[in-house]
Amino acid sequence: MELNEAKQKFIEAWGKLGSEWGINRTMAQIHALLLISPDALTTEEIMETLSISRGNANMTLRDLIGWGLIEKQHRAGERKEYFYADKDTWNIARQVAKERRKRELDPVLKVLDEISKVEGDLKDPEFATFYKSVTDINKLAKNVDKTLDTMLKAEESWFWGSIFKMFK
Amino acid sequence: MELNEAKQKFIEAWGKLGSEWGINRTMAQIHALLLISPDALTTEEIMETLSISRGNANMTLRDLIGWGLIEKQHRAGERKEYFYADKDTWNIARQVAKERRKRELDPVLKVLDEISKVEGDLKDPEFATFYKSVTDINKLAKNVDKTLDTMLKAEESWFWGSIFKMFK
DNA sequence: TTAAACTTTCAATAATTAGTGAAAGTTTAT
DNA sequence: ATAAACTTTCACTAATTATTGAAAGTTTAA
């Protein structure tokens, strides 16, 4: 396989994975493109490489900055903005985990806590089943939350080292 | 809060979370409904409770069976099919992890392995950056894969116990 | 100030994904 | 056989989400 073909495949695969996980395709693709670029790229270059419009490129780049995955760079004597992706995979994973926790897990935990408060008679199967499912899910969600918390603070090698002790 | 209101909120929250994670809303909602139902429900009851069409209910129920999250039940002397959800949260988490790994992680690992094979000169920054990003992501993906593997085989208490040892 | 270089916005449109419901298919009881 | 009870399919429509591109906005340099 040739390098440019491989790059193309990587961008496609990353875009597809992103869309299956609720991250839009363009966002994942721009991120992929920047990940494999040694230098920062301009909006123009990104538009051209991925065949997307200026508006789309601009908005998606801002989203990526919002996710903490890329940053703007300025060059002396130039007006153009250049975009550069953090290449540290562990940082990327943490950043994504952090954002999704904030946007999705936190609100769900809030709802679960709220609806866990509903009172009723455990002799009533309707109530008992509802209550058990909700509190079980709440427990699982809290465990996930705590684990993410650890992960966010952790060094990569320590984190995976600890995980792999589980295999023994 | 009253029980029916709480049920409603739970179904909504589950549906919303599902759609943010690439699982369609109806699927997550039907699953939520069955999770909090003490008894198995018919297609008819599900259609009515969630105000969805027969076609949608039928297809989604089949998908849920495909995901291993619910099962059909038959009752002596009745033609109707009843649907029942596994209420064990840990089983649910494992089932979802298993399916998504099969459908999404596995294909990505395949692509990553394939494009990792591309050869080039590490002195060339274009190649070096591409190669490093791809192999780093490949390593991370493999770690996730192994961890999922452990999770799929594990008992819930053992799994979280091991995770929480990490806090010490 | 003004005009060139560049970035941002947003209404309109396209693309994708989900949902409907009537018709076709299947099973069972008589 | 046949008809009632039930399930499945699928062409069509609706809803949602992503993308465009032209216009408006901003910054900089002369």
Tab-separated table of C-alpha atoms in Angstrom, chain B residues 33-127:
chain	number	residue	atom	x	y	z
B	33	LEU	CA	-39.663	0.258	29.001
B	34	LEU	CA	-39.013	-3.466	29.236
B	35	LEU	CA	-36.347	-2.945	31.882
B	36	ILE	CA	-38.831	-1.390	34.251
B	37	SER	CA	-41.699	-3.754	33.437
B	38	PRO	CA	-42.093	-6.620	35.866
B	39	ASP	CA	-43.879	-8.637	33.194
B	40	ALA	CA	-43.192	-9.352	29.554
B	41	LEU	CA	-45.102	-7.071	27.178
B	42	THR	CA	-46.716	-7.603	23.804
B	43	THR	CA	-45.933	-5.627	20.654
B	44	GLU	CA	-49.379	-4.068	21.044
B	45	GLU	CA	-48.653	-2.787	24.555
B	46	ILE	CA	-45.273	-1.417	23.538
B	47	MET	CA	-46.745	0.369	20.504
B	48	GLU	CA	-49.368	1.943	22.660
B	49	THR	CA	-47.154	2.963	25.566
B	50	LEU	CA	-44.526	4.592	23.351
B	51	SER	CA	-46.918	5.734	20.583
B	52	ILE	CA	-44.997	4.054	17.802
B	53	SER	CA	-46.144	2.123	14.759
B	54	ARG	CA	-46.373	-1.610	14.448
B	55	GLY	CA	-43.610	-1.741	11.865
B	56	ASN	CA	-41.223	0.264	13.987
B	57	ALA	CA	-42.002	-1.780	17.093
B	58	ASN	CA	-41.530	-5.042	15.261
B	59	MET	CA	-38.238	-4.138	13.641
B	60	THR	CA	-36.804	-2.613	16.760
B	61	LEU	CA	-37.794	-5.611	18.859
B	62	ARG	CA	-35.979	-7.839	16.412
B	63	ASP	CA	-32.906	-5.621	16.651
B	64	LEU	CA	-33.001	-5.810	20.431
B	65	ILE	CA	-33.169	-9.584	20.238
B	66	GLY	CA	-30.187	-9.425	17.867
B	67	TRP	CA	-28.289	-7.421	20.440
B	68	GLY	CA	-29.113	-10.084	23.032
B	69	LEU	CA	-30.868	-7.575	25.268
B	70	ILE	CA	-34.396	-8.973	25.225
B	71	GLU	CA	-36.073	-12.270	24.487
B	72	LYS	CA	-39.359	-13.593	23.222
B	73	GLN	CA	-41.647	-15.433	25.559
B	74	HIS	CA	-44.581	-17.630	24.675
B	75	ARG	CA	-47.542	-18.374	26.858
B	76	ALA	CA	-49.515	-21.595	26.807
B	77	GLY	CA	-52.730	-21.206	24.877
B	78	GLU	CA	-51.790	-17.817	23.411
B	79	ARG	CA	-50.650	-16.839	19.948
B	80	LYS	CA	-49.181	-13.510	20.961
B	81	GLU	CA	-45.493	-13.085	21.570
B	82	TYR	CA	-44.318	-11.447	24.742
B	83	PHE	CA	-41.016	-9.621	25.144
B	84	TYR	CA	-38.925	-9.602	28.232
B	85	ALA	CA	-35.672	-7.776	29.071
B	86	ASP	CA	-32.775	-9.208	31.016
B	87	LYS	CA	-32.728	-7.015	34.132
B	88	ASP	CA	-29.110	-7.679	35.110
B	89	THR	CA	-27.305	-4.405	34.490
B	90	TRP	CA	-23.905	-6.033	34.275
B	91	ASN	CA	-25.144	-8.456	31.621
B	92	ILE	CA	-26.575	-5.531	29.698
B	93	ALA	CA	-23.302	-3.633	29.792
B	94	ARG	CA	-21.394	-6.710	28.677
B	95	GLN	CA	-23.847	-7.443	25.906
B	96	VAL	CA	-23.614	-3.913	24.544
B	97	ALA	CA	-19.816	-3.928	24.814
B	98	LYS	CA	-19.698	-7.263	23.015
B	99	GLU	CA	-21.887	-6.143	20.130
B	100	ARG	CA	-20.156	-2.815	19.612
B	101	ARG	CA	-16.759	-4.439	19.742
B	102	LYS	CA	-17.820	-6.880	17.069
B	103	ARG	CA	-19.497	-4.266	14.877
B	104	GLU	CA	-17.109	-1.351	15.267
B	105	LEU	CA	-13.867	-1.969	17.095
B	106	ASP	CA	-12.967	-5.146	15.216
B	107	PRO	CA	-13.264	-3.559	11.735
B	108	VAL	CA	-11.195	-0.564	12.858
B	109	LEU	CA	-8.474	-2.799	14.271
B	110	LYS	CA	-8.400	-4.588	10.964
B	111	VAL	CA	-7.918	-1.340	9.033
B	112	LEU	CA	-5.275	-0.110	11.477
B	113	ASP	CA	-3.306	-3.319	11.182
B	114	GLU	CA	-3.522	-3.108	7.429
B	115	ILE	CA	-2.406	0.477	7.101
B	116	SER	CA	0.334	-0.035	9.709
B	117	LYS	CA	2.015	-2.218	7.128
B	118	VAL	CA	2.715	0.633	4.751
B	119	GLU	CA	6.421	1.143	4.395
B	120	GLY	CA	8.353	4.339	4.153
B	121	ASP	CA	11.270	6.398	5.268
B	122	LEU	CA	11.143	7.552	8.888
B	123	LYS	CA	13.295	10.508	7.908
B	124	ASP	CA	10.349	11.788	5.906
B	125	PRO	CA	8.159	13.782	8.322
B	126	GLU	CA	5.049	12.975	6.289
B	127	PHE	CA	5.642	9.299	6.774
